[in-house]
mmCIF file of N, CA and C in Angstrom:
data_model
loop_
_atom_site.group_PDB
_atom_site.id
_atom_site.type_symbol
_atom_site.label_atom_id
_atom_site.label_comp_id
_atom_site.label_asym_id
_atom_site.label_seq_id
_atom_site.Cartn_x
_atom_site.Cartn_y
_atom_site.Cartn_z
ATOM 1 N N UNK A 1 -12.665 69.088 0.170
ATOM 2 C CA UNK A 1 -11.276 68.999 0.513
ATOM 3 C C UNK A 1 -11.012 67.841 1.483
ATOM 4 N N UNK A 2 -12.174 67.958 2.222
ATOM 5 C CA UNK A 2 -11.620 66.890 3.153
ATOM 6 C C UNK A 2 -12.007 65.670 2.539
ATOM 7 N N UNK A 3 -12.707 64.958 1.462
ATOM 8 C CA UNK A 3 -13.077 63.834 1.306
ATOM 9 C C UNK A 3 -11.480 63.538 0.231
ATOM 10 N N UNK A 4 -10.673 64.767 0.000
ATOM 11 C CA UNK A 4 -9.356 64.432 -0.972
ATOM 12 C C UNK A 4 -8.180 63.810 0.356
ATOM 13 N N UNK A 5 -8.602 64.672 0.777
ATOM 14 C CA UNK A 5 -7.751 64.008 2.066
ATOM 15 C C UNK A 5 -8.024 62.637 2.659
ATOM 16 N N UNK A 6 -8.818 62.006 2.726
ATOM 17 C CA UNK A 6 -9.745 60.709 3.218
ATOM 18 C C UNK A 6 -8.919 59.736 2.057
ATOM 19 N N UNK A 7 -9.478 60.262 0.571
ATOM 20 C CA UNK A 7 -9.162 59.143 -0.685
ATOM 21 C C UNK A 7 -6.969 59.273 -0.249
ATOM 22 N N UNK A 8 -6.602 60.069 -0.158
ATOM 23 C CA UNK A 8 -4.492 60.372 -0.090
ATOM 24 C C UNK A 8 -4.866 59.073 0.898
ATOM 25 N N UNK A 9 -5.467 59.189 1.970
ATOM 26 C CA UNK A 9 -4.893 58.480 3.549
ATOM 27 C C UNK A 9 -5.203 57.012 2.920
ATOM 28 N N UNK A 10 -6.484 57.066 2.453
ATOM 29 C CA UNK A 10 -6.879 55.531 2.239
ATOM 30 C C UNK A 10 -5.416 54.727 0.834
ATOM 31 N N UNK A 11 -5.549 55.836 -0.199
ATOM 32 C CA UNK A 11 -4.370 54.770 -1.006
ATOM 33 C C UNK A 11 -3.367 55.174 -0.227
ATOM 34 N N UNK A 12 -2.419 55.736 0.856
ATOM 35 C CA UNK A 12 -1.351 55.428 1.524
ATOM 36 C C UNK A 12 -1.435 54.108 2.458
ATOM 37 N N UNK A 13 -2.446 54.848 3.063
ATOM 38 C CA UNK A 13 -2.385 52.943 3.524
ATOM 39 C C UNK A 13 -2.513 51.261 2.958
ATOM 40 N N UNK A 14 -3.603 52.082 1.810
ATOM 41 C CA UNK A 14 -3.390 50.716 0.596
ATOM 42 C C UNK A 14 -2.042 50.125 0.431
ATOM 43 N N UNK A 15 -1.305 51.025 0.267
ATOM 44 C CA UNK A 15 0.114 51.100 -0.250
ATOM 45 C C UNK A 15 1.254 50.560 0.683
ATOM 46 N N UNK A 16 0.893 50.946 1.879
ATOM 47 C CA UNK A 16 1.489 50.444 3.193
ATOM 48 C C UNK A 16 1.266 48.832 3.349
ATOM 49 N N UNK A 17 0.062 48.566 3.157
ATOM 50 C CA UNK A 17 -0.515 47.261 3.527
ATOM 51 C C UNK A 17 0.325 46.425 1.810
ATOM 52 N N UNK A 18 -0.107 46.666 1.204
ATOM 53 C CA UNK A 18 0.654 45.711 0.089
ATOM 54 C C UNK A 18 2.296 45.644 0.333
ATOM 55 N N UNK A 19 3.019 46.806 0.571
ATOM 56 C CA UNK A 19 4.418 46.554 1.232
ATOM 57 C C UNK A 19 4.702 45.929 2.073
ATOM 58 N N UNK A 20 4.055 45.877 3.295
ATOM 59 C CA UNK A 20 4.254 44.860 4.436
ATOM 60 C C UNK A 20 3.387 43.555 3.728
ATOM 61 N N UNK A 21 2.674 43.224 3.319
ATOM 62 C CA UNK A 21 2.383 41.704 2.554
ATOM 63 C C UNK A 21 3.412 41.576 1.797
ATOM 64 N N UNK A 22 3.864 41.795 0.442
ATOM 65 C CA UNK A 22 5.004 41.699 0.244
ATOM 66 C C UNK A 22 6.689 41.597 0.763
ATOM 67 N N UNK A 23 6.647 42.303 1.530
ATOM 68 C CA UNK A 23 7.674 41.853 2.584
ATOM 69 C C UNK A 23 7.732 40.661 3.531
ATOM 70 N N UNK A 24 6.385 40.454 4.409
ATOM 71 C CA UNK A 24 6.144 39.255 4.877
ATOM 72 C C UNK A 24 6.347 38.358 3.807
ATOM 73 N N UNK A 25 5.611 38.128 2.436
ATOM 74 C CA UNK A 25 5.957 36.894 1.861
ATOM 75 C C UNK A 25 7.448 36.551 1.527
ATOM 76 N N UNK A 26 8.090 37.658 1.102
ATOM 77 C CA UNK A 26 9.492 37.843 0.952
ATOM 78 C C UNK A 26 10.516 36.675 2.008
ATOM 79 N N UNK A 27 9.730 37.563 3.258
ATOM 80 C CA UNK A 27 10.720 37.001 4.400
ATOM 81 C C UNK A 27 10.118 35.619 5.190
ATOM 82 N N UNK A 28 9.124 35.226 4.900
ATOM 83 C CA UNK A 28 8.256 33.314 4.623
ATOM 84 C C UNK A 28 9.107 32.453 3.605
ATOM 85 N N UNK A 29 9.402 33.388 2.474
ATOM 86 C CA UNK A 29 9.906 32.944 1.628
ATOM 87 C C UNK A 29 11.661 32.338 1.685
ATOM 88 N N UNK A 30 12.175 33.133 2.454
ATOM 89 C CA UNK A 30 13.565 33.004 2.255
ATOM 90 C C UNK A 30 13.993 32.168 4.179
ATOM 91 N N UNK A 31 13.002 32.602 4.634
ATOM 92 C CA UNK A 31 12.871 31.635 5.880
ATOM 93 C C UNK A 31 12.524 30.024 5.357
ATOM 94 N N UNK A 32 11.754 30.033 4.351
ATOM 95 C CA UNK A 32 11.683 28.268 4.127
ATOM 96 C C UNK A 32 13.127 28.078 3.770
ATOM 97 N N UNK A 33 13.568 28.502 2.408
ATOM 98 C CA UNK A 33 14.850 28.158 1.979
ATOM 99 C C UNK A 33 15.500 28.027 3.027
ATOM 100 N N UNK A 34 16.103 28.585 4.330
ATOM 101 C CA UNK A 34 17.081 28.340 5.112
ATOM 102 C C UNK A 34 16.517 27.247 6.093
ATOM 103 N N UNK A 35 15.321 27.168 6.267
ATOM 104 C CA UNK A 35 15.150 25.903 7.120
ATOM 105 C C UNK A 35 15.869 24.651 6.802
ATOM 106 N N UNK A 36 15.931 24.177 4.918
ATOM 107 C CA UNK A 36 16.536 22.820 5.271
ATOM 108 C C UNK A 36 18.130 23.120 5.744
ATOM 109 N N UNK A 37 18.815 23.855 5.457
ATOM 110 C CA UNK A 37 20.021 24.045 6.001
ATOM 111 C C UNK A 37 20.098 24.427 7.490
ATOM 112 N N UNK A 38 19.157 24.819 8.156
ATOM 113 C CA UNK A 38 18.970 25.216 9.136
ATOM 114 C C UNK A 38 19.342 24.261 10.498
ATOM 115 N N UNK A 39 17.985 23.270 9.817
ATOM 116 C CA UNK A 39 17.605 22.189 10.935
ATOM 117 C C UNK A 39 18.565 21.143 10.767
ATOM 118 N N UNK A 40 18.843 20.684 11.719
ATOM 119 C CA UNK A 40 19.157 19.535 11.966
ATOM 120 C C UNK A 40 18.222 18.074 11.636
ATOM 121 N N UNK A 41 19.346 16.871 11.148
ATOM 122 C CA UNK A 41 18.497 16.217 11.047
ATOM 123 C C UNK A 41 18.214 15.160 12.426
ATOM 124 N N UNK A 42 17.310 14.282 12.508
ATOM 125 C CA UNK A 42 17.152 13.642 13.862
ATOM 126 C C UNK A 42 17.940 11.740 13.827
ATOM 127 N N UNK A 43 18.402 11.677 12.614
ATOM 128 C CA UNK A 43 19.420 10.591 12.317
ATOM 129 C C UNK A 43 19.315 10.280 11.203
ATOM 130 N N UNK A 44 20.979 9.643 10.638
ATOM 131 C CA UNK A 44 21.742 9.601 9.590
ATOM 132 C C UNK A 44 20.639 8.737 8.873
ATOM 133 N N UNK A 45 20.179 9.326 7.549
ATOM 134 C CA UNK A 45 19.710 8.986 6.408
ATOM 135 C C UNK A 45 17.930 9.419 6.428
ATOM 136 N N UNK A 46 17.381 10.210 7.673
ATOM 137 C CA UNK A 46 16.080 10.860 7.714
ATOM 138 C C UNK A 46 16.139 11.422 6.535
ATOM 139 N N UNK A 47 15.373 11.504 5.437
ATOM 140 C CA UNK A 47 14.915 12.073 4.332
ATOM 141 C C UNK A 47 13.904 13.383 4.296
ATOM 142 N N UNK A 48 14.039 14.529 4.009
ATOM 143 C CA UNK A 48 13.721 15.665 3.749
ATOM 144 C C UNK A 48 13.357 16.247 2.657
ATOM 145 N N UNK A 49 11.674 16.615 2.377
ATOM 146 C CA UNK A 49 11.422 16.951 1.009
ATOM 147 C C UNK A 49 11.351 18.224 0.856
ATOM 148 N N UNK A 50 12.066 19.215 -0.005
ATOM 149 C CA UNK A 50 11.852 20.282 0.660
ATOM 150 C C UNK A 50 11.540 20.651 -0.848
ATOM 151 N N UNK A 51 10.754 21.564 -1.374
ATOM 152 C CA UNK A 51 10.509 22.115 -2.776
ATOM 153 C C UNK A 51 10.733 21.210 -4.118
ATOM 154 N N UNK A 52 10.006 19.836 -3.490
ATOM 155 C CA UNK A 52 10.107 18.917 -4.376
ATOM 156 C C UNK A 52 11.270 18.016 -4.502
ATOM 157 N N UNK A 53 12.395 18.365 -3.989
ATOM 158 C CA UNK A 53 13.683 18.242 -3.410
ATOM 159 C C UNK A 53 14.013 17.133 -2.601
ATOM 160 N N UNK A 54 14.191 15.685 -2.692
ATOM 161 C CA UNK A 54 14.576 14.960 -1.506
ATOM 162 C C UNK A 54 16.120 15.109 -0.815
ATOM 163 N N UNK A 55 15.981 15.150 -0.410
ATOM 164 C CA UNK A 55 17.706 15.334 0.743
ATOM 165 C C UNK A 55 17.651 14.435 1.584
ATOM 166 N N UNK A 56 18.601 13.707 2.316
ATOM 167 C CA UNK A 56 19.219 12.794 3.030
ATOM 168 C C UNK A 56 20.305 13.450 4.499
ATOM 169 N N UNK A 57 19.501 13.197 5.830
ATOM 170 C CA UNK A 57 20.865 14.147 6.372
ATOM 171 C C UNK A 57 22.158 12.950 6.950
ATOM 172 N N UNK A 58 22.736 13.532 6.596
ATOM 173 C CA UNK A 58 24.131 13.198 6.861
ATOM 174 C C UNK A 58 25.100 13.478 8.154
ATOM 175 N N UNK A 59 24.865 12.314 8.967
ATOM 176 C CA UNK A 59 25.445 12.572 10.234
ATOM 177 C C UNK A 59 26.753 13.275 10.509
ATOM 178 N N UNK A 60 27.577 12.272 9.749
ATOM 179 C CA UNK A 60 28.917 12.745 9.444
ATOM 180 C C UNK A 60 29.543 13.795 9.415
ATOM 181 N N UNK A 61 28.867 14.594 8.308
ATOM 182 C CA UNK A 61 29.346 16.081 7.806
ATOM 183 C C UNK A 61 28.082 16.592 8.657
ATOM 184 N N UNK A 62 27.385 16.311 9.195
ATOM 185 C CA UNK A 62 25.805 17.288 9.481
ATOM 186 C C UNK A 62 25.324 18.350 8.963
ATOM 187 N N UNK A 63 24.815 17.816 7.224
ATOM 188 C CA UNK A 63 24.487 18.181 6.469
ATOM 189 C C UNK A 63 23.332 17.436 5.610
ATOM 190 N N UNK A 64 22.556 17.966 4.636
ATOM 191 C CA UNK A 64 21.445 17.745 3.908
ATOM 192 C C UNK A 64 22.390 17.617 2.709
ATOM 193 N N UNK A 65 21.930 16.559 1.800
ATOM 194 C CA UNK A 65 22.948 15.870 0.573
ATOM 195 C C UNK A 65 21.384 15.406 0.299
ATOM 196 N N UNK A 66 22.144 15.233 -1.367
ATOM 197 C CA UNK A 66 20.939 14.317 -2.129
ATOM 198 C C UNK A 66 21.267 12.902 -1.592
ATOM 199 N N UNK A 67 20.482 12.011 -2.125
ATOM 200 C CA UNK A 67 19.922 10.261 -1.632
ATOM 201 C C UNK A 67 20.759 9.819 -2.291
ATOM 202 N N UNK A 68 21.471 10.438 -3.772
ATOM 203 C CA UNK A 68 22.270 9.637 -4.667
ATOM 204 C C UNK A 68 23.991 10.037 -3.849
ATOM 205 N N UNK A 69 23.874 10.823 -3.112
ATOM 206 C CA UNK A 69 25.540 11.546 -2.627
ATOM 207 C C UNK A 69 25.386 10.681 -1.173
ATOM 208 N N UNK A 70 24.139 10.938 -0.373
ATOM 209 C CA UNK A 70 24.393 9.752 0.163
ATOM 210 C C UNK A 70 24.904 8.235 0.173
ATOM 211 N N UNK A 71 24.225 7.568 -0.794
ATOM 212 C CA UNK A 71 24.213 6.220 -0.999
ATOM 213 C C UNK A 71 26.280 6.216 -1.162
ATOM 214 N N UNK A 72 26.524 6.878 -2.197
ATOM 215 C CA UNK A 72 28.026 6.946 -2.406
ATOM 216 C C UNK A 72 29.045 7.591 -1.007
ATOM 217 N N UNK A 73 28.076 8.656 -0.617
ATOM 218 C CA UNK A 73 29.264 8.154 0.994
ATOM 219 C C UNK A 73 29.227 7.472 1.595
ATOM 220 N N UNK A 74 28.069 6.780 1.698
ATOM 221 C CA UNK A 74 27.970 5.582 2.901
ATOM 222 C C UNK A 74 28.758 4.545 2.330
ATOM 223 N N UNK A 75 28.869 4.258 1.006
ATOM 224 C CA UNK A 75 29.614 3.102 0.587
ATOM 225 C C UNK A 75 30.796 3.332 0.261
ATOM 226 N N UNK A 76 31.502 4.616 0.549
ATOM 227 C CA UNK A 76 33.128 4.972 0.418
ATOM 228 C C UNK A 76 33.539 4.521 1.691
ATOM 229 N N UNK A 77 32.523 5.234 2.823
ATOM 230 C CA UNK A 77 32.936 4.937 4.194
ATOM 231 C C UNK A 77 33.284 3.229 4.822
ATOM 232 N N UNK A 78 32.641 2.456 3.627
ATOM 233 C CA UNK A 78 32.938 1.035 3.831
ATOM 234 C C UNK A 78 34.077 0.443 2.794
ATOM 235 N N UNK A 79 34.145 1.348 2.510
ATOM 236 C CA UNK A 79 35.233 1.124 1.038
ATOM 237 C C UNK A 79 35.272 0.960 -0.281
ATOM 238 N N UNK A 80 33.882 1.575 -0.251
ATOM 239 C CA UNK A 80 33.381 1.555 -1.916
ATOM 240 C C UNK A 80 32.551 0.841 -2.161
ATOM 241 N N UNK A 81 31.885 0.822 -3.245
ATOM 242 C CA UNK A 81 30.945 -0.041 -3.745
ATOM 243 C C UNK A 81 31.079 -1.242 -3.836
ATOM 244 N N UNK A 82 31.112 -2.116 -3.799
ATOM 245 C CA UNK A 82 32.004 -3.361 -4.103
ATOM 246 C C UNK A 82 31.747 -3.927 -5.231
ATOM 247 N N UNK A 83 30.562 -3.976 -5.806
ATOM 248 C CA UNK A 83 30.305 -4.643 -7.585
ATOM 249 C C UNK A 83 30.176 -3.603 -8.056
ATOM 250 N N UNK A 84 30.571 -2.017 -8.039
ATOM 251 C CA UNK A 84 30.430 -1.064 -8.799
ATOM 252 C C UNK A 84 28.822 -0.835 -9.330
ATOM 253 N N UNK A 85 28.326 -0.089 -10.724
ATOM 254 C CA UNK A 85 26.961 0.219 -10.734
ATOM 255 C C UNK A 85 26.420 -0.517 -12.299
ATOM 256 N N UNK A 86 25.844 -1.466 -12.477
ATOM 257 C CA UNK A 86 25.455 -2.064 -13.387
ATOM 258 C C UNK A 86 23.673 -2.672 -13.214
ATOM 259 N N UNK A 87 23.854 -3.346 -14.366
ATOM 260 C CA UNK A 87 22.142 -4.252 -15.299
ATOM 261 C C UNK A 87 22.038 -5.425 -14.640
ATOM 262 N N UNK A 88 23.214 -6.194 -14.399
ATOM 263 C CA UNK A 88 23.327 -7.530 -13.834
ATOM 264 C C UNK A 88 23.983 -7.494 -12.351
ATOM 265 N N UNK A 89 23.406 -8.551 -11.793
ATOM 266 C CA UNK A 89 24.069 -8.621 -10.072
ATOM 267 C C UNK A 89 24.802 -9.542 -10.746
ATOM 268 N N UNK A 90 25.798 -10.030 -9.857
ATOM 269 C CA UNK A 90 26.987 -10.470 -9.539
ATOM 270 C C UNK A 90 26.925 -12.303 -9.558
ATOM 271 N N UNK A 91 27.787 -13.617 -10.066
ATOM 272 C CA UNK A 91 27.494 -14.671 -9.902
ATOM 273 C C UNK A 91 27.182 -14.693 -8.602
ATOM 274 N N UNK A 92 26.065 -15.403 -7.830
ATOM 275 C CA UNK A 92 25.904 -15.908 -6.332
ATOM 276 C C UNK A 92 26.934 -16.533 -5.827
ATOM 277 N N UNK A 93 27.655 -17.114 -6.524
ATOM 278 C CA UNK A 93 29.003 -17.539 -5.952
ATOM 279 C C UNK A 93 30.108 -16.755 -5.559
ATOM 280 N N UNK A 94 30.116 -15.532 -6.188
ATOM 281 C CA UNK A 94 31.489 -14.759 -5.941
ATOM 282 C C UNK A 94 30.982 -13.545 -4.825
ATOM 283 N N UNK A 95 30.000 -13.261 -4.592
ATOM 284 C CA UNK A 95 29.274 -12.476 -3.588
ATOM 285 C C UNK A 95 29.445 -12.842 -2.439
ATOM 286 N N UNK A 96 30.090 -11.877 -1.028
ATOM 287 C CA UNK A 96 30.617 -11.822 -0.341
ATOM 288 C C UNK A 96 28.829 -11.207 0.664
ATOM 289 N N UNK A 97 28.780 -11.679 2.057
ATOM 290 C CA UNK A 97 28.293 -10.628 2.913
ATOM 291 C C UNK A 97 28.062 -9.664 3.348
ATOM 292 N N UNK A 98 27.235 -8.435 2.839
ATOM 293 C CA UNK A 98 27.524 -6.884 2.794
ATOM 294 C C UNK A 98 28.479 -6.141 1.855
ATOM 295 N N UNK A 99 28.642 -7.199 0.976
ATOM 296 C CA UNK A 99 28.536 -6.661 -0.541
ATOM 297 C C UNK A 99 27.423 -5.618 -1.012
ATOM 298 N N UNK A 100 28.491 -4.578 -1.645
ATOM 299 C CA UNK A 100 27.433 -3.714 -2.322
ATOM 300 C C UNK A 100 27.295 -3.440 -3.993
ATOM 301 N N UNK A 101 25.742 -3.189 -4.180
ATOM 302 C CA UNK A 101 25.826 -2.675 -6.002
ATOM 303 C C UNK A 101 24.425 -1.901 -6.120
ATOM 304 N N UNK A 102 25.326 -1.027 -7.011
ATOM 305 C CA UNK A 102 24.461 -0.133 -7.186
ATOM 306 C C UNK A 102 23.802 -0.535 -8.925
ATOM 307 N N UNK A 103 22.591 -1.310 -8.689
ATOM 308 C CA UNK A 103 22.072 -2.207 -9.733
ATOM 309 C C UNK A 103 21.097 -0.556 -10.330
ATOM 310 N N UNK A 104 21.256 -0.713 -11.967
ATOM 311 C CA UNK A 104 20.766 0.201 -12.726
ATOM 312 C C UNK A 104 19.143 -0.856 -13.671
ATOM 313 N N UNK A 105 18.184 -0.120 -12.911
ATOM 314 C CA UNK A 105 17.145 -0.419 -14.183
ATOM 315 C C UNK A 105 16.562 0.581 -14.860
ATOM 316 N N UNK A 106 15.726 0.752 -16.256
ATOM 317 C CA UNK A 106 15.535 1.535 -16.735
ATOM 318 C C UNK A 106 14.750 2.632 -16.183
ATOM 319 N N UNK A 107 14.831 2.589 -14.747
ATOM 320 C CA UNK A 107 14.136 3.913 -14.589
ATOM 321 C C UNK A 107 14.506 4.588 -13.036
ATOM 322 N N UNK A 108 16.098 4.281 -13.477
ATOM 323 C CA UNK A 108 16.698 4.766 -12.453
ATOM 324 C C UNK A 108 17.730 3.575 -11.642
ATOM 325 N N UNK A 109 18.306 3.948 -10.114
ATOM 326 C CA UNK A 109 18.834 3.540 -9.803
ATOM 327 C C UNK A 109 18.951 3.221 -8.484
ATOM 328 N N UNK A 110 19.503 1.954 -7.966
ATOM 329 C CA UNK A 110 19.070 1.628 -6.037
ATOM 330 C C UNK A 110 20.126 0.838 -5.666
ATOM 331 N N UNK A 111 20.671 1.384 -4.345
ATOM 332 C CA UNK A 111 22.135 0.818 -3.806
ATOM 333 C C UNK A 111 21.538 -0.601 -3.070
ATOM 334 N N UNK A 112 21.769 -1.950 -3.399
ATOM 335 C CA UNK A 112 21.337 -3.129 -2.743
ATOM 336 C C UNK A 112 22.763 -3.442 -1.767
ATOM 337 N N UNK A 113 22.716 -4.135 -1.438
ATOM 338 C CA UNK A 113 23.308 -4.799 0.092
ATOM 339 C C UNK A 113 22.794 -6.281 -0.412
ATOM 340 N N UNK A 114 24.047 -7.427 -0.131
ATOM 341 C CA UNK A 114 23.894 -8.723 -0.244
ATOM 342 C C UNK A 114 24.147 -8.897 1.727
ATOM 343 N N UNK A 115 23.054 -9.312 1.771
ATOM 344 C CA UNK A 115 22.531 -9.295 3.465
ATOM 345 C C UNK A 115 21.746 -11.003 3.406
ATOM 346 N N UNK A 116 22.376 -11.603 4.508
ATOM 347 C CA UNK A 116 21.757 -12.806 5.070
ATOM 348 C C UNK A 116 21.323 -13.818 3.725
ATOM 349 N N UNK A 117 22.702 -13.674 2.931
ATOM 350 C CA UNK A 117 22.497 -15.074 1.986
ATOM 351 C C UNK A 117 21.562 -14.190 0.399
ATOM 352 N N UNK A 118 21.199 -13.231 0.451
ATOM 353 C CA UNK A 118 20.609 -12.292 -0.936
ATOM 354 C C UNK A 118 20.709 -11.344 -0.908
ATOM 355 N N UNK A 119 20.639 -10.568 -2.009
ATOM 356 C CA UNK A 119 20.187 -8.942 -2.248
ATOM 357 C C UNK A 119 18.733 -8.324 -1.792
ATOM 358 N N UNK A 120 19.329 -7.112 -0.694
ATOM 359 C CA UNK A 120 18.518 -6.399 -0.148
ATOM 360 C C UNK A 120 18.673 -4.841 -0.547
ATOM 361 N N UNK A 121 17.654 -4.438 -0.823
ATOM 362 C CA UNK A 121 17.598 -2.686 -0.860
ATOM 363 C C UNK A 121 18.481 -2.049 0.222
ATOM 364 N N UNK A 122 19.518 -1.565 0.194
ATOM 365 C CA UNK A 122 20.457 -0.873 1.529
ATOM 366 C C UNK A 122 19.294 -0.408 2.556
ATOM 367 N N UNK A 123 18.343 0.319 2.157
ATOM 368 C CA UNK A 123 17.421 0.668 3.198
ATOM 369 C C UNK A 123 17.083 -0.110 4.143
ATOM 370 N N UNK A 124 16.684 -1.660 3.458
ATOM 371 C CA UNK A 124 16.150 -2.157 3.823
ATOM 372 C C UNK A 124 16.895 -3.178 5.296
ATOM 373 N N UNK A 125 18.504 -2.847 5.086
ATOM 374 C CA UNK A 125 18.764 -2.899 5.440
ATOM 375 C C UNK A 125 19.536 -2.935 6.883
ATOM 376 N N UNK A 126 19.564 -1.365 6.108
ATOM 377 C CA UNK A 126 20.408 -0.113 7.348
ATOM 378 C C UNK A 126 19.014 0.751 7.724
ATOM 379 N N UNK A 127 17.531 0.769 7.512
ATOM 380 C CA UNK A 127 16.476 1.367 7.868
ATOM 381 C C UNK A 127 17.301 2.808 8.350
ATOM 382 N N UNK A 128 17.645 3.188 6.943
ATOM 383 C CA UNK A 128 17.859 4.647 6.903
ATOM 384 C C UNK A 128 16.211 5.586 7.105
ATOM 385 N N UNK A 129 15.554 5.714 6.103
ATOM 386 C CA UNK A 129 14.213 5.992 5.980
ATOM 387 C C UNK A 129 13.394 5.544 5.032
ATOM 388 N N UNK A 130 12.127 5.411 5.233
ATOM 389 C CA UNK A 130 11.621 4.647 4.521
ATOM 390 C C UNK A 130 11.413 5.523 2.819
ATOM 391 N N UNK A 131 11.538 6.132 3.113
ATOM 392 C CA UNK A 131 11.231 7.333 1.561
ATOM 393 C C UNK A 131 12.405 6.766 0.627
ATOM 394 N N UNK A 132 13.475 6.152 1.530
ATOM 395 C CA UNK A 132 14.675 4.983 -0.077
ATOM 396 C C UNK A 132 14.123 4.311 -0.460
ATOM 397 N N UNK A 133 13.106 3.818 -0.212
ATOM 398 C CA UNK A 133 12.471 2.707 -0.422
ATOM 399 C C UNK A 133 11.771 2.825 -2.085
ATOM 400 N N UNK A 134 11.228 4.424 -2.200
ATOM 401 C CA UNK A 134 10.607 4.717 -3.390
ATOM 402 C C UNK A 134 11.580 5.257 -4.477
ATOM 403 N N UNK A 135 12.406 5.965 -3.388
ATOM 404 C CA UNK A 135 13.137 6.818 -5.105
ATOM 405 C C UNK A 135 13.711 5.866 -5.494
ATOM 406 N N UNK A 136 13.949 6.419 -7.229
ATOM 407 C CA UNK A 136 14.815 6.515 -8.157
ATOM 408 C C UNK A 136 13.906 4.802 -8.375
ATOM 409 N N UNK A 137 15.173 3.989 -8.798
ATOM 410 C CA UNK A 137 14.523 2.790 -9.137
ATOM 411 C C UNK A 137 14.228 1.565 -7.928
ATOM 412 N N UNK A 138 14.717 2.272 -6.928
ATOM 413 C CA UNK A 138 13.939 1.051 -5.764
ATOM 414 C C UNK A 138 13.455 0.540 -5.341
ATOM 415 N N UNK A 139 11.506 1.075 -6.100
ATOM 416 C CA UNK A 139 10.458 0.599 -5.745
ATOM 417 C C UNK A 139 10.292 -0.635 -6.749
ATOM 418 N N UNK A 140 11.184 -0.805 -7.951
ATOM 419 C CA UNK A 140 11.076 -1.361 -8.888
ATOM 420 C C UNK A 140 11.775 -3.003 -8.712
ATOM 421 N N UNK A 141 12.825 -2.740 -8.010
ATOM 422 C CA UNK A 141 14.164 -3.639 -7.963
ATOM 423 C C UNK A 141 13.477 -5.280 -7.826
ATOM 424 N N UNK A 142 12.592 -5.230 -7.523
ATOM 425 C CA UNK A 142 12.147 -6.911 -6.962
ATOM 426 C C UNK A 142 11.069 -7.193 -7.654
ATOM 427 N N UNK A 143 10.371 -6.223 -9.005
ATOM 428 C CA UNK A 143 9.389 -6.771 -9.867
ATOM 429 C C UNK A 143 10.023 -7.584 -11.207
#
């Protein structure tokens, strides 16, 4: 009798212990998710990877946005894009100083800045973070 009693205690506690593991992972789990909304970022355009996920924080609103919602507020806040988003840059002649375009190559896409007489990667620019540097088609833009 008493060794039936021993085997009840041992699977209750089995049972106990897998509930609280399960619960802990539960609540690890839903604690990551709220971290990127959570934290703050430490300045406008720090990049955040969170579940494969890049995000951009956004001083402004002080919020986590994708890199592509970034790039388009930062360039509303100046008044828009200025050559809009295309294959070809712009004649060198009609290009203005801090001119912007959001130049499309086949494997994606990267907001440039006409900075000090040429086209520069906005990053490279405004040293938002260096992680613009790779997405989308930016690592590409100057091969």
């Amino acid at each position: 009798m008493a060794q039936v009693h021993h085997l009840r205690s041992t699977h209750a506690l089995n049972a106990m212990a897998i509930a609280a593991l399960v619960l802990l992972t539960m609540l690890i789990s839903s604690t990551a998710q709220a971290t990127e909304t959570q934290v703050k970022g430490e300045h406008d355009g720090q990049v955040l990877v969170t579940n494969g996920q890049s995000k951009a924080w956004e001083a402004s609103s002080q919020q986590w946005i994708s890199l592509d919602s970034f790039w388009q507020n930062w360039a509303d806040s100046r008044g828009g894009i200025t050559w809009g988003r295309g294959k070809e840059y712009p004649a060198y002649e009609q290009v203005k100083e801090q001119d912007t375009l959001l130049i499309e190559l086949d494997n994606g896409t990267c907001m440039m800045e006409f900075w000090h007489s040429r086209w520069r990667r906005a990053n490279d620019v405004r040293r938002w973070d260096d992680a613009f540097n790779t997405y989308s088609a930016c690592n590409k833009v100057f091969d």
